[in-house]
Amino acid sequence: MSSNLINAPVRAMLVLGTRPEAIKLAPVARAMAASELFEPLVVTTGQHREMLHQMLDLLQVRERTELDVMRERQELSTLTARLVDGLGEIIRAQRPDLVIVQGDTTTALTGALAAFYEHVPVAHVEAGLRTGVLDNPFPEELNRRLIGRVARWHFAPTARAAAHLVGEGIAASEVFTTGNTVIDNLLWVLEKGGGRSHFGSTGLRRVLLTLHRRENQGDTMRGMGRAIRRLADRGDVEILLPLHKSPAVRDALLPELTGHPRVRVVEPLGCLDFSATLAACDLVLTDSGGIQEEAPSLGKPALVLRTTTERPEAVEAGAARLVGTMPDVILAAVERLLDDRAEYDRMAGAGNPFGDGRATERIIAQLAEDFGADADAAPVEARLPEGPGSYSTA
C-alpha cells in the first residue's frame, strides 16, 4: 500500500449474510463509521435474512446494499454461484478499496472470491481457524482454507490461528493476531443493556441449547433431541432452545422436543436478548462456533456437540468440552456438570482465551497504517508489529 497519507476515506466493503457475521463485523462497521479514515459499505447477502435486519438495527449497523439470492432448500452450488455473480456486480458498481469478510460461511467465501476476480484486496477477520478435517465442519473448513489463499490481511483471533496460517505458507507480514471481535461486541452489548433473558422464573438449573450444523442434521440431530428430552426428564433443569430457521433443523428437533414442560422452544433471539439469556444460563450445549467464544467471557461452561472444533483454545483452557454427538455421551457429560459442583466451578472459572475486547482497534489500526493514514489517527496501543503472534490471547 501507499505510504502517502490518504486524502479521502478508504471505502471498505463489509460483506455479511449470517447472524454470526453480523455480530462479529458490527464492531468493525461501527468503528469505521465513527472514523474519518474509513467509509464502511455494508452489503448483506440475506443468507440468514429473517434473523439479520433487526439484528443490524440493534447493533447500530447501517446496511448499504442487499442481495436477493436465497431460495428455500437450495443447493450450496446454486447459492455459491448466485452470490459470486451478485457480489461481483456490487463490487464493480461501488468500487471499494478493500473487501472485508468474516469467518467461514458461503457469504465469506464468495465475498472473497468476487473481490479477487475484481482485483480488490481482501481482509479476513477471524482467519486461521482449522480442524484439520476438510469436510468437518462442512463446508466451513474448506471455505476458510480457500479464503486464506485469497486474503491480503489475515486477522487471526489467537496465536494458534496465526501459526496455522504461517504454517500454510502465508507471509508472516500479512498475519496479525488481534483477539476475536465477538468479545468486542459482547462487551458492547452488555454495556448497552436492554436485552432480556428468555428463561422462566422456575428456580431450575438453566441450560441454553443451540443446534444448527449441517453435519449434525438428520439422524444425528434427532438423536441429540432425544438426549435433550431425557435430560429434561430429570426434573431439575429448564432447557431453552432458540430454534434455527433452517427447515432441516426444525424437522429434526421439533418432533423430539415439542410439548415437554421443561423444554422451551422459541424463535431465534435478537442479539441483545441472546446475550442476556446467555448471561442468565448455568450451562451451554451448542454446536455453534461463536458461542464457544462468548460463553467463557461470562463464566458459562460450554459442552460442544460436535466431533471436531476449530476453537481448541477453549477446550485447552478448560472452559469448553468437546463431547461429540452420541446421545448417551451427551447426557452423561451434562449430568456430570450438573451433579459435580467442583467440576462445574473448574469450567466456569477457566477464563476466556479469545481476547480482551480490543480486536477491532487492532484491525482498524493495521488497515489505517497500510492504507497510508496518519499514524496519529490510530491508538498507539492498538498498533501491531508485523507478523503472527503480535497479540497473544493465550
Tab-separated table of C-alpha atoms in Angstrom:
chain	number	residue	atom	x	y	z
A	1	MET	CA	0.000	0.000	0.000
A	2	SER	CA	0.999	3.595	-0.488
A	3	SER	CA	2.980	5.253	2.258
A	4	ASN	CA	1.307	8.612	1.492
A	5	LEU	CA	-1.391	9.982	3.742
A	6	ILE	CA	-4.865	9.235	2.432
A	7	ASN	CA	-6.787	12.216	1.082
A	8	ALA	CA	-10.218	10.569	1.101
A	9	PRO	CA	-11.818	7.928	3.298
A	10	VAL	CA	-10.933	4.343	2.458
A	11	ARG	CA	-14.027	2.671	1.014
A	12	ALA	CA	-14.291	-0.594	2.930
A	13	MET	CA	-16.972	-3.042	1.803
A	14	LEU	CA	-18.064	-5.351	4.629
A	15	VAL	CA	-19.825	-8.437	3.252
A	16	LEU	CA	-22.064	-10.331	5.663
A	17	GLY	CA	-25.056	-12.593	5.441
A	18	THR	CA	-25.435	-14.604	8.625
A	19	ARG	CA	-26.155	-13.810	12.242
A	20	PRO	CA	-22.593	-14.623	13.437
A	21	GLU	CA	-21.092	-12.440	10.703
A	22	ALA	CA	-23.301	-9.538	11.760
A	23	ILE	CA	-22.237	-9.941	15.386
A	24	LYS	CA	-18.535	-10.165	14.585
A	25	LEU	CA	-18.354	-7.455	11.914
A	26	ALA	CA	-20.611	-4.980	13.750
A	27	PRO	CA	-17.753	-3.591	15.896
A	28	VAL	CA	-15.664	-3.038	12.769
A	29	ALA	CA	-18.535	-1.333	10.949
A	30	ARG	CA	-19.302	0.903	13.948
A	31	ALA	CA	-15.662	1.887	14.380
A	32	MET	CA	-15.274	2.687	10.698
A	33	ALA	CA	-18.466	4.753	10.661
A	34	ALA	CA	-17.147	6.787	13.603
A	35	SER	CA	-13.780	7.344	11.931
A	36	GLU	CA	-12.824	9.931	9.343
A	37	LEU	CA	-10.432	7.427	7.797
A	38	PHE	CA	-12.960	4.884	6.505
A	39	GLU	CA	-16.286	4.780	4.700
A	40	PRO	CA	-17.975	1.446	5.517
A	41	LEU	CA	-20.150	-0.049	2.763
A	42	VAL	CA	-22.207	-2.819	4.368
A	43	VAL	CA	-23.507	-5.437	1.936
A	44	THR	CA	-25.833	-8.196	3.138
A	45	THR	CA	-26.425	-11.396	1.199
A	46	GLY	CA	-29.506	-12.479	3.131
A	47	GLN	CA	-28.108	-15.911	3.988
A	48	HIS	CA	-29.937	-15.534	7.336
A	49	ARG	CA	-32.332	-12.856	6.087
A	50	GLU	CA	-35.118	-13.241	8.659
A	51	MET	CA	-32.647	-13.002	11.543
A	52	LEU	CA	-30.427	-10.295	10.110
A	53	HIS	CA	-32.198	-6.960	9.656
A	54	GLN	CA	-33.431	-6.483	13.215
A	55	MET	CA	-30.024	-7.527	14.500
A	56	LEU	CA	-28.214	-4.945	12.368
A	57	ASP	CA	-30.530	-2.252	13.723
A	58	LEU	CA	-29.849	-3.337	17.306
A	59	LEU	CA	-26.110	-3.396	16.631
A	60	GLN	CA	-26.285	0.104	15.106
A	61	VAL	CA	-25.000	-1.006	11.707
A	62	ARG	CA	-26.397	0.708	8.621
A	63	GLU	CA	-26.906	-1.595	5.672
A	64	ARG	CA	-25.972	-0.232	2.258
A	65	THR	CA	-26.950	-2.938	-0.228
A	66	GLU	CA	-28.859	-6.216	-0.015
A	67	LEU	CA	-28.766	-9.180	-2.359
A	68	ASP	CA	-31.847	-11.299	-3.035
A	69	VAL	CA	-30.370	-14.716	-3.747
A	70	MET	CA	-31.859	-17.030	-1.134
A	71	ARG	CA	-34.186	-19.833	-2.190
A	72	GLU	CA	-35.659	-22.441	0.120
A	73	ARG	CA	-33.505	-25.573	0.387
A	74	GLN	CA	-31.260	-24.515	-2.491
A	75	GLU	CA	-28.039	-26.412	-3.044
A	76	LEU	CA	-24.710	-24.940	-1.967
A	77	SER	CA	-23.521	-24.882	-5.566
A	78	THR	CA	-26.516	-22.782	-6.599
A	79	LEU	CA	-26.126	-20.390	-3.665
A	80	THR	CA	-22.404	-20.005	-4.329
A	81	ALA	CA	-22.933	-19.185	-7.991
A	82	ARG	CA	-25.645	-16.622	-7.202
A	83	LEU	CA	-23.534	-14.926	-4.559
A	84	VAL	CA	-20.368	-14.657	-6.664
A	85	ASP	CA	-22.374	-13.156	-9.513
A	86	GLY	CA	-24.324	-10.721	-7.321
A	87	LEU	CA	-21.361	-9.611	-5.248
A	88	GLY	CA	-19.257	-9.119	-8.360
A	89	GLU	CA	-21.851	-6.698	-9.726
A	90	ILE	CA	-21.917	-4.735	-6.460
A	91	ILE	CA	-18.129	-4.516	-6.274
A	92	ARG	CA	-17.948	-3.223	-9.843
A	93	ALA	CA	-20.644	-0.644	-9.119
A	94	GLN	CA	-19.337	0.613	-5.753
A	95	ARG	CA	-15.583	0.278	-6.405
A	96	PRO	CA	-14.387	-0.299	-2.833
A	97	ASP	CA	-10.737	-0.011	-1.841
A	98	LEU	CA	-10.959	-3.286	0.059
A	99	VAL	CA	-13.467	-6.008	0.903
A	100	ILE	CA	-13.771	-7.368	4.445
A	101	VAL	CA	-15.177	-10.836	5.102
A	102	GLN	CA	-15.549	-12.713	8.362
A	103	GLY	CA	-15.203	-16.344	9.282
A	104	ASP	CA	-16.098	-19.295	7.125
A	105	THR	CA	-19.583	-19.013	5.624
A	106	THR	CA	-20.580	-19.284	1.986
A	107	THR	CA	-21.059	-15.498	2.118
A	108	ALA	CA	-17.456	-15.046	3.294
A	109	LEU	CA	-16.053	-17.361	0.633
A	110	THR	CA	-17.971	-15.762	-2.223
A	111	GLY	CA	-17.218	-12.238	-0.987
A	112	ALA	CA	-13.509	-13.024	-1.064
A	113	LEU	CA	-13.727	-14.748	-4.432
A	114	ALA	CA	-15.738	-11.953	-6.058
A	115	ALA	CA	-13.268	-9.370	-4.737
A	116	PHE	CA	-10.334	-11.394	-6.068
A	117	TYR	CA	-11.943	-11.532	-9.521
A	118	GLU	CA	-12.307	-7.713	-9.436
A	119	HIS	CA	-8.701	-7.166	-8.225
A	120	VAL	CA	-9.826	-5.746	-4.867
A	121	PRO	CA	-7.733	-6.733	-1.800
A	122	VAL	CA	-9.443	-8.812	0.876
A	123	ALA	CA	-9.230	-8.589	4.675
A	124	HIS	CA	-10.233	-11.778	6.511
A	125	VAL	CA	-11.496	-11.294	10.064
A	126	GLU	CA	-11.240	-14.441	12.229
A	127	ALA	CA	-8.666	-16.038	9.954
A	128	GLY	CA	-6.686	-19.200	10.561
A	129	LEU	CA	-9.169	-21.429	12.380
A	130	ARG	CA	-8.683	-25.082	11.455
A	131	THR	CA	-9.977	-28.518	12.447
A	132	GLY	CA	-7.679	-30.351	10.039
A	133	VAL	CA	-10.660	-32.283	8.630
A	134	LEU	CA	-11.643	-30.878	5.239
A	135	ASP	CA	-15.338	-31.757	5.443
A	136	ASN	CA	-15.936	-31.161	9.161
A	137	PRO	CA	-17.421	-28.691	9.720
A	138	PHE	CA	-18.987	-28.784	6.262
A	139	PRO	CA	-18.498	-26.648	4.210
A	140	GLU	CA	-16.861	-24.199	6.605
A	141	GLU	CA	-13.461	-25.880	6.872
A	142	LEU	CA	-12.930	-25.727	3.119
A	143	ASN	CA	-14.306	-22.178	2.967
A	144	ARG	CA	-11.843	-20.795	5.490
A	145	ARG	CA	-8.893	-22.524	3.814
A	146	LEU	CA	-9.841	-21.084	0.416
A	147	ILE	CA	-10.289	-17.581	1.836
A	148	GLY	CA	-6.804	-17.913	3.269
A	149	ARG	CA	-5.384	-18.244	-0.239
A	150	VAL	CA	-7.141	-15.056	-1.407
A	151	ALA	CA	-6.823	-12.625	1.502
A	152	ARG	CA	-4.210	-9.886	1.831
A	153	TRP	CA	-4.834	-9.248	5.557
A	154	HIS	CA	-5.320	-12.223	7.865
A	155	PHE	CA	-6.693	-11.069	11.234
A	156	ALA	CA	-6.297	-14.155	13.414
A	157	PRO	CA	-8.120	-14.331	16.762
A	158	THR	CA	-5.391	-16.297	18.561
A	159	ALA	CA	-1.702	-17.085	18.262
A	160	ARG	CA	-2.596	-20.667	17.335
A	161	ALA	CA	-4.723	-19.476	14.407
A	162	ALA	CA	-1.895	-17.200	13.249
A	163	ALA	CA	0.541	-20.096	13.405
A	164	HIS	CA	-1.762	-22.200	11.208
A	165	LEU	CA	-1.622	-19.548	8.509
A	166	VAL	CA	2.142	-19.115	8.592
A	167	GLY	CA	2.491	-22.889	8.542
A	168	GLU	CA	0.440	-22.969	5.348
A	169	GLY	CA	2.791	-20.549	3.640
A	170	ILE	CA	1.052	-17.220	4.263
A	171	ALA	CA	3.619	-14.431	4.618
A	172	ALA	CA	4.144	-13.573	8.280
A	173	SER	CA	3.907	-9.870	7.401
A	174	GLU	CA	0.276	-10.424	6.342
A	175	VAL	CA	-0.834	-12.233	9.519
A	176	PHE	CA	-1.923	-10.309	12.636
A	177	THR	CA	-3.125	-11.768	15.920
A	178	THR	CA	-5.849	-9.465	17.203
A	179	GLY	CA	-8.224	-11.322	19.503
A	180	ASN	CA	-11.776	-12.044	18.400
A	181	THR	CA	-14.251	-9.277	17.573
A	182	VAL	CA	-17.068	-11.346	19.104
A	183	ILE	CA	-15.698	-10.340	22.513
A	184	ASP	CA	-15.696	-6.680	21.479
A	185	ASN	CA	-19.342	-6.948	20.515
A	186	LEU	CA	-20.372	-8.926	23.600
A	187	LEU	CA	-18.861	-6.301	25.906
A	188	TRP	CA	-20.551	-3.523	23.878
A	189	VAL	CA	-23.937	-5.266	24.104
A	190	LEU	CA	-23.666	-5.913	27.835
A	191	GLU	CA	-22.644	-2.311	28.458
A	192	LYS	CA	-25.522	-1.080	26.310
A	193	GLY	CA	-28.039	-3.306	28.117
A	194	GLY	CA	-31.668	-3.507	27.048
A	195	GLY	CA	-31.861	-7.247	26.439
A	196	ARG	CA	-33.925	-9.681	28.480
A	197	SER	CA	-33.419	-13.314	29.381
A	198	HIS	CA	-35.932	-15.744	27.903
A	199	PHE	CA	-35.592	-18.254	30.718
A	200	GLY	CA	-38.576	-18.570	33.024
A	201	SER	CA	-38.635	-17.909	36.773
A	202	THR	CA	-38.677	-21.577	37.679
A	203	GLY	CA	-35.772	-21.917	40.085
A	204	LEU	CA	-34.435	-24.797	37.958
A	205	ARG	CA	-30.923	-25.110	36.517
A	206	ARG	CA	-30.879	-23.230	33.225
A	207	VAL	CA	-29.483	-24.945	30.136
A	208	LEU	CA	-29.135	-22.993	26.883
A	209	LEU	CA	-29.172	-25.175	23.753
A	210	THR	CA	-28.284	-24.176	20.179
A	211	LEU	CA	-28.010	-26.572	17.224
A	212	HIS	CA	-27.715	-25.916	13.502
A	213	ARG	CA	-24.615	-27.507	11.887
A	214	ARG	CA	-25.160	-29.168	8.534
A	215	GLU	CA	-23.049	-32.179	9.504
A	216	ASN	CA	-25.298	-32.726	12.549
A	217	GLN	CA	-28.605	-32.561	10.697
A	218	GLY	CA	-30.760	-35.630	10.121
A	219	ASP	CA	-30.488	-38.728	12.322
A	220	THR	CA	-27.617	-37.282	14.367
A	221	MET	CA	-29.649	-34.233	15.362
A	222	ARG	CA	-32.722	-36.337	16.089
A	223	GLY	CA	-30.594	-38.381	18.470
A	224	MET	CA	-29.428	-35.185	20.150
A	225	GLY	CA	-33.058	-34.153	20.549
A	226	ARG	CA	-33.831	-37.440	22.309
A	227	ALA	CA	-30.873	-36.913	24.643
A	228	ILE	CA	-32.134	-33.424	25.499
A	229	ARG	CA	-35.599	-34.794	26.234
A	230	ARG	CA	-34.079	-37.356	28.617
A	231	LEU	CA	-32.157	-34.535	30.271
A	232	ALA	CA	-35.370	-32.587	30.768
A	233	ASP	CA	-36.933	-35.658	32.355
A	234	ARG	CA	-34.583	-35.195	35.347
A	235	GLY	CA	-36.986	-32.568	36.603
A	236	ASP	CA	-34.367	-30.114	37.877
A	237	VAL	CA	-33.474	-28.333	34.634
A	238	GLU	CA	-35.101	-25.825	32.321
A	239	ILE	CA	-33.884	-26.108	28.735
A	240	LEU	CA	-34.218	-23.171	26.343
A	241	LEU	CA	-33.785	-23.730	22.607
A	242	PRO	CA	-33.766	-20.682	20.304
A	243	LEU	CA	-34.652	-22.657	17.186
A	244	HIS	CA	-32.721	-22.019	13.985
A	245	LYS	CA	-34.804	-21.119	10.931
A	246	SER	CA	-33.377	-23.987	8.871
A	247	PRO	CA	-36.196	-26.396	7.874
A	248	ALA	CA	-33.788	-29.306	8.295
A	249	VAL	CA	-33.078	-28.288	11.903
A	250	ARG	CA	-36.762	-27.864	12.679
A	251	ASP	CA	-37.673	-31.181	11.069
A	252	ALA	CA	-35.134	-32.937	13.289
A	253	LEU	CA	-35.756	-31.243	16.643
A	254	LEU	CA	-39.406	-30.263	16.869
A	255	PRO	CA	-40.798	-33.837	16.894
A	256	GLU	CA	-38.400	-34.751	19.715
A	257	LEU	CA	-38.816	-31.690	21.942
A	258	THR	CA	-42.258	-30.186	21.372
A	259	GLY	CA	-44.605	-30.494	24.321
A	260	HIS	CA	-42.136	-31.229	27.117
A	261	PRO	CA	-42.959	-28.995	30.119
A	262	ARG	CA	-39.306	-28.217	30.863
A	263	VAL	CA	-38.190	-27.536	27.285
A	264	ARG	CA	-38.929	-24.085	25.904
A	265	VAL	CA	-38.589	-23.741	22.142
A	266	VAL	CA	-38.524	-20.117	20.991
A	267	GLU	CA	-37.812	-18.309	17.743
A	268	PRO	CA	-34.235	-17.040	17.195
A	269	LEU	CA	-33.386	-14.301	19.684
A	270	GLY	CA	-32.126	-10.857	18.847
A	271	CYS	CA	-28.560	-10.031	19.781
A	272	LEU	CA	-29.401	-8.150	22.985
A	273	ASP	CA	-31.829	-10.800	24.212
A	274	PHE	CA	-29.468	-13.636	23.341
A	275	SER	CA	-26.631	-12.046	25.288
A	276	ALA	CA	-28.912	-11.536	28.287
A	277	THR	CA	-30.098	-15.143	28.009
A	278	LEU	CA	-26.534	-16.434	27.789
A	279	ALA	CA	-25.623	-14.384	30.855
A	280	ALA	CA	-28.571	-15.905	32.758
A	281	CYS	CA	-27.903	-19.569	31.944
A	282	ASP	CA	-25.948	-22.082	34.019
A	283	LEU	CA	-24.691	-24.237	31.174
A	284	VAL	CA	-24.454	-24.112	27.362
A	285	LEU	CA	-24.929	-27.005	24.931
A	286	THR	CA	-24.008	-25.939	21.414
A	287	ASP	CA	-22.620	-26.841	18.015
A	288	SER	CA	-22.052	-23.143	17.288
A	289	GLY	CA	-18.604	-21.654	16.896
A	290	GLY	CA	-19.299	-18.157	18.219
A	291	ILE	CA	-20.900	-19.343	21.441
A	292	GLN	CA	-17.736	-21.299	22.253
A	293	GLU	CA	-16.048	-17.879	22.281
A	294	GLU	CA	-18.733	-15.912	24.147
A	295	ALA	CA	-19.590	-18.369	26.922
A	296	PRO	CA	-16.146	-18.292	28.626
A	297	SER	CA	-16.352	-14.494	28.855
A	298	LEU	CA	-19.407	-14.916	31.078
A	299	GLY	CA	-18.155	-17.919	33.047
A	300	LYS	CA	-20.592	-20.346	31.415
A	301	PRO	CA	-19.318	-23.917	30.853
A	302	ALA	CA	-19.856	-24.959	27.218
A	303	LEU	CA	-20.342	-28.533	26.049
A	304	VAL	CA	-19.626	-28.655	22.318
A	305	LEU	CA	-21.892	-31.096	20.474
A	306	ARG	CA	-19.502	-31.826	17.622
A	307	THR	CA	-16.769	-34.295	16.793
A	308	THR	CA	-14.253	-31.556	15.921
A	309	THR	CA	-13.709	-27.931	16.839
A	310	GLU	CA	-11.684	-25.221	15.160
A	311	ARG	CA	-11.536	-23.458	18.548
A	312	PRO	CA	-9.430	-25.839	20.671
A	313	GLU	CA	-8.201	-22.947	22.810
A	314	ALA	CA	-11.437	-23.032	24.842
A	315	VAL	CA	-11.106	-26.779	25.361
A	316	GLU	CA	-7.449	-26.496	26.385
A	317	ALA	CA	-8.286	-23.678	28.793
A	318	GLY	CA	-10.947	-25.891	30.398
A	319	ALA	CA	-13.835	-23.541	29.557
A	320	ALA	CA	-15.359	-25.905	26.977
A	321	ARG	CA	-15.507	-29.632	26.457
A	322	LEU	CA	-15.835	-31.460	23.128
A	323	VAL	CA	-18.389	-34.199	23.839
A	324	GLY	CA	-19.352	-35.395	20.360
A	325	THR	CA	-22.814	-36.241	19.067
A	326	MET	CA	-23.755	-39.577	20.692
A	327	PRO	CA	-26.900	-39.200	22.857
A	328	ASP	CA	-25.651	-41.242	25.850
A	329	VAL	CA	-22.317	-39.402	25.908
A	330	ILE	CA	-24.032	-36.012	25.729
A	331	LEU	CA	-26.377	-36.893	28.580
A	332	ALA	CA	-23.537	-38.195	30.767
A	333	ALA	CA	-21.447	-35.061	30.165
A	334	VAL	CA	-24.300	-32.733	31.099
A	335	GLU	CA	-25.224	-34.694	34.207
A	336	ARG	CA	-21.609	-34.695	35.357
A	337	LEU	CA	-21.575	-30.905	35.353
A	338	LEU	CA	-24.986	-30.642	36.967
A	339	ASP	CA	-24.128	-33.103	39.746
A	340	ASP	CA	-20.439	-32.314	40.413
A	341	ARG	CA	-20.117	-28.798	41.771
A	342	ALA	CA	-16.312	-28.860	41.818
A	343	GLU	CA	-16.179	-29.851	38.140
A	344	TYR	CA	-18.703	-27.154	37.264
A	345	ASP	CA	-16.727	-24.498	39.142
A	346	ARG	CA	-13.491	-25.500	37.378
A	347	MET	CA	-15.052	-24.939	33.962
A	348	ALA	CA	-16.888	-21.770	34.965
A	349	GLY	CA	-13.682	-20.226	36.310
A	350	ALA	CA	-11.388	-21.222	33.441
A	351	GLY	CA	-11.405	-17.779	31.782
A	352	ASN	CA	-11.565	-16.684	28.170
A	353	PRO	CA	-8.705	-17.352	25.725
A	354	PHE	CA	-10.213	-15.345	22.871
A	355	GLY	CA	-9.330	-11.760	23.590
A	356	ASP	CA	-9.561	-8.581	25.626
A	357	GLY	CA	-12.266	-6.695	23.729
A	358	ARG	CA	-9.830	-4.640	21.626
A	359	ALA	CA	-9.610	-6.709	18.440
A	360	THR	CA	-11.428	-4.030	16.438
A	361	GLU	CA	-8.895	-1.382	17.455
A	362	ARG	CA	-6.070	-3.549	16.206
A	363	ILE	CA	-7.788	-4.311	12.900
A	364	ILE	CA	-8.582	-0.644	12.233
A	365	ALA	CA	-5.073	0.444	13.191
A	366	GLN	CA	-3.428	-2.042	10.837
A	367	LEU	CA	-5.653	-1.157	7.893
A	368	ALA	CA	-5.125	2.560	8.534
A	369	GLU	CA	-1.372	2.059	8.569
A	370	ASP	CA	-1.341	0.013	5.372
A	371	PHE	CA	-3.532	2.493	3.510
A	372	GLY	CA	-1.182	5.314	4.460
A	373	ALA	CA	-3.319	7.018	7.077
A	374	ASP	CA	-1.829	9.421	9.574
A	375	ALA	CA	-0.246	7.321	12.303
A	376	ASP	CA	-1.768	9.610	14.934
A	377	ALA	CA	-5.255	8.599	13.810
A	378	ALA	CA	-4.957	5.112	15.300
A	379	PRO	CA	-4.499	4.362	19.011
A	380	VAL	CA	-0.819	3.731	19.722
A	381	GLU	CA	-1.580	0.762	21.979
A	382	ALA	CA	-3.590	-0.914	19.249
A	383	ARG	CA	-0.873	-0.804	16.610
A	384	LEU	CA	0.577	-4.141	15.564
A	385	PRO	CA	4.100	-5.084	14.632
A	386	GLU	CA	4.304	-7.238	11.543
A	387	GLY	CA	3.989	-10.969	11.807
A	388	PRO	CA	1.944	-13.534	13.722
A	389	GLY	CA	1.642	-13.668	17.459
A	390	SER	CA	1.832	-9.894	17.900
A	391	TYR	CA	-1.033	-10.128	20.361
A	392	SER	CA	-1.416	-13.360	22.278
A	393	THR	CA	-4.751	-14.279	23.799
A	394	ALA	CA	-3.391	-17.486	25.255
